[in-house]
Coordinates of N, CA and C in Angstrom, one line a residue:
Chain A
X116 N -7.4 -30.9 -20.1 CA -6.1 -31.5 -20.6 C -6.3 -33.0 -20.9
X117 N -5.8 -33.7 -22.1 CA -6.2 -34.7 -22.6 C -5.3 -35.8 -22.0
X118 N -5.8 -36.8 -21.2 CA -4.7 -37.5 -20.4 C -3.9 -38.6 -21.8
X119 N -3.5 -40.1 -21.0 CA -2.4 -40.8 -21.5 C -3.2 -41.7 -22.5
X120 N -3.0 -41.4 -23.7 CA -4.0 -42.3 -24.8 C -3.2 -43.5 -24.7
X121 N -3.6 -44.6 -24.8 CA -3.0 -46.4 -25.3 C -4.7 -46.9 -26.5
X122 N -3.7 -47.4 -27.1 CA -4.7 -48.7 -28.4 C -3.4 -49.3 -28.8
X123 N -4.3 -51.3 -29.0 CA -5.6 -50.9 -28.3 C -6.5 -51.4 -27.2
X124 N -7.8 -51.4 -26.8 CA -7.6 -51.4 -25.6 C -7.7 -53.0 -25.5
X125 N -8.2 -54.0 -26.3 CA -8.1 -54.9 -25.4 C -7.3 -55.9 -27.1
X126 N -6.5 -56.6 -26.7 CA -6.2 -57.6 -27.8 C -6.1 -59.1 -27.4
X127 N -6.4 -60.4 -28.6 CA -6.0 -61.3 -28.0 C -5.1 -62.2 -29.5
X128 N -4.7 -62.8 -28.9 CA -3.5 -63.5 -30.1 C -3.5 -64.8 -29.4
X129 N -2.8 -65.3 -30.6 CA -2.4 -67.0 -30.2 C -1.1 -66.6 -30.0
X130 N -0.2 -68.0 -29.0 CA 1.1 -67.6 -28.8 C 1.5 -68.1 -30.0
X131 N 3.1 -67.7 -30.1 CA 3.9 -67.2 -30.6 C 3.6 -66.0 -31.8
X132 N 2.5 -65.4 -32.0 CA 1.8 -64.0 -32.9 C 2.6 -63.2 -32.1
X133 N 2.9 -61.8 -33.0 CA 3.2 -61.0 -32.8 C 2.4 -59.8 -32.3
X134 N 2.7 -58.9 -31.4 CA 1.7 -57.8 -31.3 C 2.5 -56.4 -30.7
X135 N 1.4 -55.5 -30.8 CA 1.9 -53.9 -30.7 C 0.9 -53.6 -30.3
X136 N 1.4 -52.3 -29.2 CA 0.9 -51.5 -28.1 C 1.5 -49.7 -28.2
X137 N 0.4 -49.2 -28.7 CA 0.6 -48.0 -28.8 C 0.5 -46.9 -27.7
X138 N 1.0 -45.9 -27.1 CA 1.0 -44.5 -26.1 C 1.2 -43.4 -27.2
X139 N 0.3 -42.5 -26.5 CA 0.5 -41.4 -26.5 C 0.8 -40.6 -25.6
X140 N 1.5 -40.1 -25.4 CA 1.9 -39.4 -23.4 C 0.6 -38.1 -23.6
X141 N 1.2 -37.7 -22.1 CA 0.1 -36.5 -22.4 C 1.6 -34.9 -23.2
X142 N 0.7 -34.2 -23.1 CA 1.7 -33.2 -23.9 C 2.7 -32.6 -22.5
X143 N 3.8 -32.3 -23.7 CA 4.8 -31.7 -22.7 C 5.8 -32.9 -21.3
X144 N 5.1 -34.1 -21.4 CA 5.3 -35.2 -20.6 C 6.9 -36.0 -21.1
X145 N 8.0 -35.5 -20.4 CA 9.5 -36.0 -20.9 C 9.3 -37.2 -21.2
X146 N 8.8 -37.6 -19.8 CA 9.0 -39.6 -19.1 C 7.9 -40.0 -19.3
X147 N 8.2 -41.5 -19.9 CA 7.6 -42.5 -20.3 C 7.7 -43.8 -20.4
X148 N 6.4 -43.9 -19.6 CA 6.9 -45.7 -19.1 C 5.8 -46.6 -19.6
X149 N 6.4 -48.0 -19.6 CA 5.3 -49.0 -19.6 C 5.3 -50.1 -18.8
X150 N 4.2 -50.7 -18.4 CA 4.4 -51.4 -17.2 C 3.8 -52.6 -17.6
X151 N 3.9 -53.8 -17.2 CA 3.1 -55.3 -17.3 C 2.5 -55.5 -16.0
X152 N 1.5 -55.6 -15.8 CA 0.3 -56.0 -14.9 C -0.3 -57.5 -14.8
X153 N 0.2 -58.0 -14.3 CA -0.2 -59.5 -14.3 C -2.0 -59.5 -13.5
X154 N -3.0 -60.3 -13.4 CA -3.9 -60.5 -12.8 C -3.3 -61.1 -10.9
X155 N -3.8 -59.4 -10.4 CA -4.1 -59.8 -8.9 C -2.6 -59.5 -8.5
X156 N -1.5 -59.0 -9.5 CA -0.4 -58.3 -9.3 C -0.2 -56.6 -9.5
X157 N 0.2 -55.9 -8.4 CA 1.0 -54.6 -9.1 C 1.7 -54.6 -10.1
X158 N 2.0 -53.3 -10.9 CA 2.4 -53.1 -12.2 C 3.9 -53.6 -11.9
X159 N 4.4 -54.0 -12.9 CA 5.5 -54.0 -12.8 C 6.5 -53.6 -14.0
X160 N 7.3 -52.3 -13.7 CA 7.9 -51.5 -14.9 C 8.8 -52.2 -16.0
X161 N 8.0 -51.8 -17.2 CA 9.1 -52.7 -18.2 C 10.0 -52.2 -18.6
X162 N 10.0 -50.6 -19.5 CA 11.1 -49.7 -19.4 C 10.3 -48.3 -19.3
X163 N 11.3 -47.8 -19.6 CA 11.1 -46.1 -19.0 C 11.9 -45.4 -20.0
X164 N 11.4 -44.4 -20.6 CA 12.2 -43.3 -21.5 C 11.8 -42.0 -20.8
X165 N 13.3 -41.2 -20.9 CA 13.1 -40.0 -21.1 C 13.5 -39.5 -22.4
X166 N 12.3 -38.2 -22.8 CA 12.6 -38.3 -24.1 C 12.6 -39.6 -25.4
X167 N 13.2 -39.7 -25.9 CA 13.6 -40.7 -26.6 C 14.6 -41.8 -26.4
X168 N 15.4 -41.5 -24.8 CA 16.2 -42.2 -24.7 C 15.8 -43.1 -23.7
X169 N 16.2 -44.0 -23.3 CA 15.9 -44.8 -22.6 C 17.2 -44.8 -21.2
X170 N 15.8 -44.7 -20.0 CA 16.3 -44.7 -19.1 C 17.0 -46.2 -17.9
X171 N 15.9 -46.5 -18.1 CA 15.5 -48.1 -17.5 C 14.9 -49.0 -18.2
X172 N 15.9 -50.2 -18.8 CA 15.0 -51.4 -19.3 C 15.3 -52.6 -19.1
X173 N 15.8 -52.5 -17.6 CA 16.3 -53.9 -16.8 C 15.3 -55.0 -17.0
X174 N 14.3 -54.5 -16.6 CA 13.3 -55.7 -16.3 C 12.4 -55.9 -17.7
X175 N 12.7 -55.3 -18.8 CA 12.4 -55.9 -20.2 C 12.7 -57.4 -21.0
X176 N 11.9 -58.8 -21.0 CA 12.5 -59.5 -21.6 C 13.0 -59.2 -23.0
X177 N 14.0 -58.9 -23.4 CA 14.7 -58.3 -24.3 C 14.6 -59.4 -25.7
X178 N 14.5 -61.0 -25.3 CA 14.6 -61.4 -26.4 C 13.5 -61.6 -27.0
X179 N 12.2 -61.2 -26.1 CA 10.5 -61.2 -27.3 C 10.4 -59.3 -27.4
X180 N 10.9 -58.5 -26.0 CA 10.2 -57.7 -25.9 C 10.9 -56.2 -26.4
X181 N 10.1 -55.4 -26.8 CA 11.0 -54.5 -27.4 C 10.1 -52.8 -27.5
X182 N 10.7 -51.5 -27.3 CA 9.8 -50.6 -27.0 C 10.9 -49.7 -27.5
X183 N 10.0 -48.4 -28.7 CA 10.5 -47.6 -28.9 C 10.0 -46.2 -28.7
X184 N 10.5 -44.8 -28.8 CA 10.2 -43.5 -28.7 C 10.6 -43.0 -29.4
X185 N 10.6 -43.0 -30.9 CA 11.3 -42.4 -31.9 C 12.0 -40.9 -32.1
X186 N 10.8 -40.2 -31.2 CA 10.5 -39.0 -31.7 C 10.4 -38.1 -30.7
X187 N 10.0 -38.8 -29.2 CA 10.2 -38.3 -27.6 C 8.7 -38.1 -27.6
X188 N 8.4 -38.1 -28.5 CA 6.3 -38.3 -27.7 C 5.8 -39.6 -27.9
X189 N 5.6 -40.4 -28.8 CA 4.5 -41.7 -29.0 C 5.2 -42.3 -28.7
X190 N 4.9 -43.7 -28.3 CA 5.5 -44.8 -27.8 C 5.0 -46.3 -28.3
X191 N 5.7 -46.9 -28.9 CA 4.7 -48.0 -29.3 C 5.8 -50.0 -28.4
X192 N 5.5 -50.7 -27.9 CA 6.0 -51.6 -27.1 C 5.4 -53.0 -28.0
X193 N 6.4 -53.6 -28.2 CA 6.0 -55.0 -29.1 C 6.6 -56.4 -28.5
X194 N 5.5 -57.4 -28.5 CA 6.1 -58.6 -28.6 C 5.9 -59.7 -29.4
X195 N 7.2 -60.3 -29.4 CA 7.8 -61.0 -30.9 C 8.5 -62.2 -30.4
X196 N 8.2 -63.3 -30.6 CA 6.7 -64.2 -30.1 C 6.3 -63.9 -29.4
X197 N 4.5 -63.7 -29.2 CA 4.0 -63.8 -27.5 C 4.0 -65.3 -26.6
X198 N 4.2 -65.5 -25.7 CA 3.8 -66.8 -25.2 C 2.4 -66.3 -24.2
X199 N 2.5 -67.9 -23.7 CA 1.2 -67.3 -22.4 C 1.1 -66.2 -21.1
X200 N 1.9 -66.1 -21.1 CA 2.4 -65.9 -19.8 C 2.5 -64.2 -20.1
X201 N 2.7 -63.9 -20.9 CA 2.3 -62.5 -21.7 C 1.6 -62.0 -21.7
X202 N 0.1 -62.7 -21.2 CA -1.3 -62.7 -20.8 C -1.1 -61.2 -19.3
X203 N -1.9 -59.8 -19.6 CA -1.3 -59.4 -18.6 C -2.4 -58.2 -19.3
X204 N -2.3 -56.7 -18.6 CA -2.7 -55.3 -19.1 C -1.7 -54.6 -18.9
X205 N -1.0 -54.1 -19.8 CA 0.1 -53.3 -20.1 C -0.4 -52.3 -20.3
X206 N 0.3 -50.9 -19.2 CA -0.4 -50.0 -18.9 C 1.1 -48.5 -19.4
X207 N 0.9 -47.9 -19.8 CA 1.2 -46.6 -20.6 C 1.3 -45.7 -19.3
X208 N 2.3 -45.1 -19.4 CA 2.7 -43.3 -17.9 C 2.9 -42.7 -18.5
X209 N 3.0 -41.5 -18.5 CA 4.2 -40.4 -18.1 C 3.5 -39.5 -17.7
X210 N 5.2 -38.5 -17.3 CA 5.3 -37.8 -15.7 C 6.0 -37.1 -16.4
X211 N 6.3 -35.6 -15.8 CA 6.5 -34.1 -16.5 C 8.1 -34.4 -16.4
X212 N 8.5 -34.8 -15.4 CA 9.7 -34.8 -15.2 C 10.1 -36.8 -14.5
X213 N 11.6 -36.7 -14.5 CA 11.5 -38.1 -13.3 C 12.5 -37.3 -12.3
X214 N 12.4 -38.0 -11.0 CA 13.5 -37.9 -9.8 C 12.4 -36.7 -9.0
X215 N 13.1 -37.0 -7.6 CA 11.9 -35.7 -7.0 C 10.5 -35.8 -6.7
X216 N 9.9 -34.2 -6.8 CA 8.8 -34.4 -6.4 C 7.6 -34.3 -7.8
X217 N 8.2 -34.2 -8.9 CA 7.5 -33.7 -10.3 C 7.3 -34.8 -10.9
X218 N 7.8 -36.2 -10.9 CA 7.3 -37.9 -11.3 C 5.8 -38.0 -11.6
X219 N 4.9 -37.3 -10.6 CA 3.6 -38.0 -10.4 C 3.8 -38.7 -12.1
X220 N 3.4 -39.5 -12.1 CA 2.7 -40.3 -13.0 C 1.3 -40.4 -13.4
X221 N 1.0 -40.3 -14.7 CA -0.5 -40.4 -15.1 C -0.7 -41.3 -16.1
X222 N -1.5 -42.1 -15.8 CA -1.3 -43.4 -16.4 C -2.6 -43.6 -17.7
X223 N -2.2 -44.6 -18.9 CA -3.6 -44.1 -19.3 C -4.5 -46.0 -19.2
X224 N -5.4 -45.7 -20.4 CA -6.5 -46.9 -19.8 C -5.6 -48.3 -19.8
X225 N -4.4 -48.7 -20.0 CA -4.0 -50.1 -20.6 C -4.8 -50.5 -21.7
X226 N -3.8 -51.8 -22.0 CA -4.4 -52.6 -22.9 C -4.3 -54.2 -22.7
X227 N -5.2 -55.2 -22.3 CA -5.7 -55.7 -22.0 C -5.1 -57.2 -23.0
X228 N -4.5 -57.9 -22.7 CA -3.7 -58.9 -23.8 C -4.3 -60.3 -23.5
X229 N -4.8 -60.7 -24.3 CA -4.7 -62.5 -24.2 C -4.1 -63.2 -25.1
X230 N -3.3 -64.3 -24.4 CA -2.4 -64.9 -25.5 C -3.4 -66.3 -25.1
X231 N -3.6 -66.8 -26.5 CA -4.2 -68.4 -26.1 C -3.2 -69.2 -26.8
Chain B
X212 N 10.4 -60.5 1.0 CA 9.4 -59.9 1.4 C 9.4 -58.3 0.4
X213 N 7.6 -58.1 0.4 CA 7.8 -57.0 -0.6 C 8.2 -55.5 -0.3
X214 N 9.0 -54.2 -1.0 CA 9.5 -53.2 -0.1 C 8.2 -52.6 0.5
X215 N 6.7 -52.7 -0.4 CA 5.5 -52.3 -0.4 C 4.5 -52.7 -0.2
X216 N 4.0 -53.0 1.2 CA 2.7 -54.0 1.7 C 1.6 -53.5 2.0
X217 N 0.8 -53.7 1.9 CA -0.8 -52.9 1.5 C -1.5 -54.1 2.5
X218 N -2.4 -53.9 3.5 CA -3.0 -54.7 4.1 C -5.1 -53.9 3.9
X219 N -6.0 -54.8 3.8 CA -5.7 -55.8 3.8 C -5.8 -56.1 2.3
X220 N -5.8 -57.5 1.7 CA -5.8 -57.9 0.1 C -6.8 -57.3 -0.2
X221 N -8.2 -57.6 0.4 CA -9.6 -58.1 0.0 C -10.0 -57.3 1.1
X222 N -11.3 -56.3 1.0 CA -12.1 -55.7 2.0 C -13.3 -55.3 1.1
X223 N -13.9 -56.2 1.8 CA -15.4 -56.0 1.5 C -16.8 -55.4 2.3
X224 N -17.1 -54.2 2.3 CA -18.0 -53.5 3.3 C -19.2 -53.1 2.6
X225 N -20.5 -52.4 3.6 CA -21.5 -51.9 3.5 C -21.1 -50.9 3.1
X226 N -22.3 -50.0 1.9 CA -22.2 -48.8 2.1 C -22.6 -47.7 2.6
X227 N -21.9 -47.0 3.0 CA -21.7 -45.9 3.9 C -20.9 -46.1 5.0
X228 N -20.4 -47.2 5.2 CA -19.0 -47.7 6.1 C -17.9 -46.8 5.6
X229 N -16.9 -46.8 7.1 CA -15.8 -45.6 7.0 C -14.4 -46.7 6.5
X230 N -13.8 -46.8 5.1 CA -13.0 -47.6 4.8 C -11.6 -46.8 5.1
X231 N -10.6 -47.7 5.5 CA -9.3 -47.5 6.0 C -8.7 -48.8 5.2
X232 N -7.5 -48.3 4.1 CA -6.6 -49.6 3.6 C -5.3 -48.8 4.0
X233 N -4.0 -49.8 4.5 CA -2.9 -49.4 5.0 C -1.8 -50.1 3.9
X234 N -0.7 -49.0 4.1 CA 0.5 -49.3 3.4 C 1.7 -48.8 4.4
X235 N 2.4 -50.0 4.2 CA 4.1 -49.7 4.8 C 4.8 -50.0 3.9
X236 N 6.3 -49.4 3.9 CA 7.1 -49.4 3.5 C 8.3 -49.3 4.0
X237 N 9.6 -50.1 3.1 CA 10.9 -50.7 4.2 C 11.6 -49.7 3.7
X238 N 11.3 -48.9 2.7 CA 12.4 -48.0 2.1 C 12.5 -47.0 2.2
X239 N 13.6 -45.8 2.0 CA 13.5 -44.3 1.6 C 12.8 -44.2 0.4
X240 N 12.1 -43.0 1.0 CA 11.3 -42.5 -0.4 C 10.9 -41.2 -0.4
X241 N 10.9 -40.4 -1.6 CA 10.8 -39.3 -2.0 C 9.0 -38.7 -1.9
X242 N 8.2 -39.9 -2.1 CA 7.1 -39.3 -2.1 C 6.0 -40.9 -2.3
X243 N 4.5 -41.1 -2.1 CA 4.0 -41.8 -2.3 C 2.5 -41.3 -2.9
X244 N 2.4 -42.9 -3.5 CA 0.9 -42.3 -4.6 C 0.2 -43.3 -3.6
X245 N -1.0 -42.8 -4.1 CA -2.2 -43.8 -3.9 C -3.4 -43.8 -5.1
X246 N -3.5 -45.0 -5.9 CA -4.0 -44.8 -7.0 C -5.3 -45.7 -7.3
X247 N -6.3 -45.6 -8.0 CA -7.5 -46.8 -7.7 C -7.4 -47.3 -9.5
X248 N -7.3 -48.6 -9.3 CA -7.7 -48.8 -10.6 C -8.9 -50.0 -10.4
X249 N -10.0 -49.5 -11.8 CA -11.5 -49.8 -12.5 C -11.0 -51.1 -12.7
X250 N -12.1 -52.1 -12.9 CA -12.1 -53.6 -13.6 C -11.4 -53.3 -15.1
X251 N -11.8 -52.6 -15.8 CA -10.9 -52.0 -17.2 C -9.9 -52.1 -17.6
X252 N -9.4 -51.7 -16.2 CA -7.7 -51.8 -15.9 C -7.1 -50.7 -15.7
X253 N -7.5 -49.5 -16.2 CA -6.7 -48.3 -16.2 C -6.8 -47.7 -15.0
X254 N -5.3 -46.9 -14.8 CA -4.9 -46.4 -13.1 C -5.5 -45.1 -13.1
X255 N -6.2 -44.6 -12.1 CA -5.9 -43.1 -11.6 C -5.6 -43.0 -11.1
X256 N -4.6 -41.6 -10.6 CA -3.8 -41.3 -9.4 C -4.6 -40.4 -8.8
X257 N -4.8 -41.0 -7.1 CA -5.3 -40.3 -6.6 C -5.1 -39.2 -5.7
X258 N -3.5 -39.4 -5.1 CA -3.1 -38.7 -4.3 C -1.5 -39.0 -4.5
X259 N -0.6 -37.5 -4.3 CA 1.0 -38.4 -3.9 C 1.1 -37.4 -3.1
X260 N 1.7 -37.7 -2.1 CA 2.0 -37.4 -1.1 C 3.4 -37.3 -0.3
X261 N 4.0 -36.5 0.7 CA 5.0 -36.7 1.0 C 5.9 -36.6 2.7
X262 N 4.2 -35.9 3.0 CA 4.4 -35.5 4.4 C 2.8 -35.4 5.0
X263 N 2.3 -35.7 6.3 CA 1.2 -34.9 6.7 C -0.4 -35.9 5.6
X264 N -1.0 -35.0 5.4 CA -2.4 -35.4 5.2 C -2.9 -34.5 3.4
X265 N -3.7 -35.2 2.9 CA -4.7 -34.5 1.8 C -6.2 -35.1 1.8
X266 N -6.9 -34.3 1.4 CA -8.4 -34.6 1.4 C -8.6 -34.2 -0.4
X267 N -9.5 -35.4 -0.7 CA -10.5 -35.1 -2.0 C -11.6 -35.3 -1.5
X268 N -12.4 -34.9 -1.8 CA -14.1 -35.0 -1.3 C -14.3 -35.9 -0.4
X269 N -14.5 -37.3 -0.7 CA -14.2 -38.3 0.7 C -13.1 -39.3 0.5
X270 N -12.3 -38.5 -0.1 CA -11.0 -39.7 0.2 C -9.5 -38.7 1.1
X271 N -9.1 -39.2 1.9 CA -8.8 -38.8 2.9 C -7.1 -39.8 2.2
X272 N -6.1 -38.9 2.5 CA -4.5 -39.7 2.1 C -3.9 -39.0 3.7
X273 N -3.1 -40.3 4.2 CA -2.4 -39.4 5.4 C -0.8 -40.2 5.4
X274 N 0.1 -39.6 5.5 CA 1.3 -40.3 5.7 C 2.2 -39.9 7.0
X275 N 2.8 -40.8 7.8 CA 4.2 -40.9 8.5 C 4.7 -41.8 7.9
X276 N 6.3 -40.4 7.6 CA 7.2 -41.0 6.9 C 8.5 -41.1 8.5
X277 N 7.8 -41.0 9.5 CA 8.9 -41.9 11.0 C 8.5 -43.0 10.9
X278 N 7.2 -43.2 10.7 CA 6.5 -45.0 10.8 C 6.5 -45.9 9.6
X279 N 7.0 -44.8 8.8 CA 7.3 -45.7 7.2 C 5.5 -46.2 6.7
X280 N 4.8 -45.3 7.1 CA 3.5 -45.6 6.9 C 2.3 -44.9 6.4
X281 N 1.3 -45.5 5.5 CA 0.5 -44.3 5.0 C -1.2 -45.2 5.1
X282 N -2.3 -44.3 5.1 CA -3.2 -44.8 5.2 C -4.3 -44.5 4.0
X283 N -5.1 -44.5 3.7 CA -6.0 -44.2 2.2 C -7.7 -44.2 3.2
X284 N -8.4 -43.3 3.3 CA -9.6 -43.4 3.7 C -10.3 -43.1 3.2
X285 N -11.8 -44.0 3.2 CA -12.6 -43.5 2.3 C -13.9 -43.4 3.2
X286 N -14.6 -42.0 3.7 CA -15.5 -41.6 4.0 C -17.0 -42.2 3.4
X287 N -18.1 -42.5 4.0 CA -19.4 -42.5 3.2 C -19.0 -44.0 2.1
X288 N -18.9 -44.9 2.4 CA -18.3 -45.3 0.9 C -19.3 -45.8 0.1
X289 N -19.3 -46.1 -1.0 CA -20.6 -46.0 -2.3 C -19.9 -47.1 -3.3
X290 N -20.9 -48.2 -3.7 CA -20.3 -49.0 -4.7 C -19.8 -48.6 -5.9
X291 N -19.8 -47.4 -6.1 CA -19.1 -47.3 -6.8 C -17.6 -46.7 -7.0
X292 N -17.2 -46.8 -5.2 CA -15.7 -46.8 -5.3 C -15.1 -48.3 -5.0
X293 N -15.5 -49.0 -5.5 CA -15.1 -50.5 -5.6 C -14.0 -50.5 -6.6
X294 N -12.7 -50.9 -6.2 CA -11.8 -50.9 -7.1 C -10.8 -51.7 -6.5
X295 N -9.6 -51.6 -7.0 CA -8.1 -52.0 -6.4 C -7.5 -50.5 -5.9
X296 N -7.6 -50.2 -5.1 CA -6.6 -49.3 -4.7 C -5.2 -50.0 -4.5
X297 N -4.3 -49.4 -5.0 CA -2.7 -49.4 -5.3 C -2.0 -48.4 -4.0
X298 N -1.0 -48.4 -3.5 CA -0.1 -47.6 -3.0 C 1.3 -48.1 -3.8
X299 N 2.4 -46.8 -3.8 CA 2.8 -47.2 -4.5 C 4.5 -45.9 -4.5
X300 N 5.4 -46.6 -4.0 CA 6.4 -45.2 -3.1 C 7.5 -45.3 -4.5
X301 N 7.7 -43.6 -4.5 CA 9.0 -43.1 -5.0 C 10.3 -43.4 -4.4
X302 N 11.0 -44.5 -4.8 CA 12.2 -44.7 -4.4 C 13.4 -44.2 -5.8
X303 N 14.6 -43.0 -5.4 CA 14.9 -42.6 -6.2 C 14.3 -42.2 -7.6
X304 N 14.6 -42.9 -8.9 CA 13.7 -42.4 -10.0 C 12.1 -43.3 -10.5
X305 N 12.3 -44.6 -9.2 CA 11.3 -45.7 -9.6 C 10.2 -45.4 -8.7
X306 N 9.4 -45.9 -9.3 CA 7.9 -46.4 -8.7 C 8.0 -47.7 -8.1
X307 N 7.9 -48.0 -6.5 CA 7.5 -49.7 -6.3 C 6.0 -49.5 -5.9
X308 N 5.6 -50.7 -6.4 CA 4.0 -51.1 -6.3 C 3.6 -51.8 -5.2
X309 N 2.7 -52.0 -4.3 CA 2.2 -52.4 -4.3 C 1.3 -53.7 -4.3
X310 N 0.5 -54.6 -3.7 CA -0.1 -55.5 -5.0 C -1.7 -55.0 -4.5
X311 N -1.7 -54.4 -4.0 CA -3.2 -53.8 -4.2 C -4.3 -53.7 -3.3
X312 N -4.9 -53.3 -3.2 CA -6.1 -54.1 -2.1 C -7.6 -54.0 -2.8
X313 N -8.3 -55.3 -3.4 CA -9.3 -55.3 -3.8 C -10.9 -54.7 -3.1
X314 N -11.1 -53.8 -2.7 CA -12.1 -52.6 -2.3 C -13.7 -53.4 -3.1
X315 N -14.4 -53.8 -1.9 CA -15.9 -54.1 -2.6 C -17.1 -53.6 -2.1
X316 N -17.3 -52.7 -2.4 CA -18.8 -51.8 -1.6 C -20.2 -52.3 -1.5
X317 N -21.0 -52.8 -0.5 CA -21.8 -53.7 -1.0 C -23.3 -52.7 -1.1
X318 N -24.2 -52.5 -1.8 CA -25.3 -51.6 -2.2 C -26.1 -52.0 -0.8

């Protein structure tokens, strides 16, 4: 079974450049999330889709940061300016189901961001 | 304070030492992972759990959910399970993390 594809894997930009972060879930996978990982921090969820809709995107800075599912499989997450602090590995999920015991999550390699 | 504490940060051993990293938790929860992630960055999940015990070859997952507590063991250990192990509990539909425990196997 082919796990959670992300590109790409490592990017670096100057701030305020723009950039994109692609997923692929695995097949059949509803839920889909993406997380920001700071260095020497746990992940921390940016949003979450089921399907194509979006379940959770509390903790999304909304005015750089922005994440779509067009279509309920691929996922692509953009930011528009980056600053520094943006500096992080943004890591790709999904889980067959959410709520319960069917969430497990499978995550794929991240992608690896430098903003200078 | 975090809902998800992992002790210790940093554990650095010989190998073939019997490694033990611990997680508590302040919350209800539906179920818990324990996941290692590579210098790379990318997570695997290694175990989720929700009652009692699991074994993978030498990684041992045990949880009490009376003690709000779980433990991650690692049998034989080998530098090449040097990583961040994550814990990481299902509360309602979320994941809380964690911040890790950096795992260093010394040859």
């Amino acid at each position: 079974e082919a796990g959670v594809a992300q590109s790409p894997r490592y990017k670096i930009i100057e701030k305020r450049q723009s950039v994109a972060f692609w997923c692929n879930p695995i097949s059949g996978h509803a839920t889909l999330y993406w997380y920001q990982q700071i260095l020497g921090q746990g992940p921390k969820l940016l949003i979450q889709f089921q399907n194509n809709g979006v379940v959770d995107d509390s903790q999304l800075p909304k005015d750089r940061f922005s994440a779509e599912r067009l279509k309920g499989v691929d996922s692509t997450l953009k930011i528009q300016p980056a600053k520094l602090e943006d500096s992080a590995v943004y890591l790709c999920a999904s889980s067959f189901s959410y709520g319960g015991f069917y969430n497990e999550q499978f995550f794929g390699p991240g992608t690896r961001l430098t903003v200078l | 304070k975090n809902e998800v504490e992992q002790s210790p940060q940093n554990l650095t051993a010989q190998e073939g030492e019997f490694i033990t990293i611990n997680c508590s938790y302040s919350v209800g929860i539906s179920a818990l992972h324990w996941l290692q992630q590579h210098p790379g960055g990318g997570i695997v999940s290694l175990f989720m759990l929700s009652s009692g015990k699991k074994k993978h070859g030498r990684l041992i997952a045990t949880i009490n959910i009376q003690e709000k507590h779980s433990s991650l063991h690692i049998t034989a250990s080998h530098p090449r399970d040097s990583a961040v192990y994550i814990c990481a509990a299902n509360r309602d539909d979320k994941i809380i993390f964690g911040k890790g425990t950096r795992l260093h196997i010394l040859p």
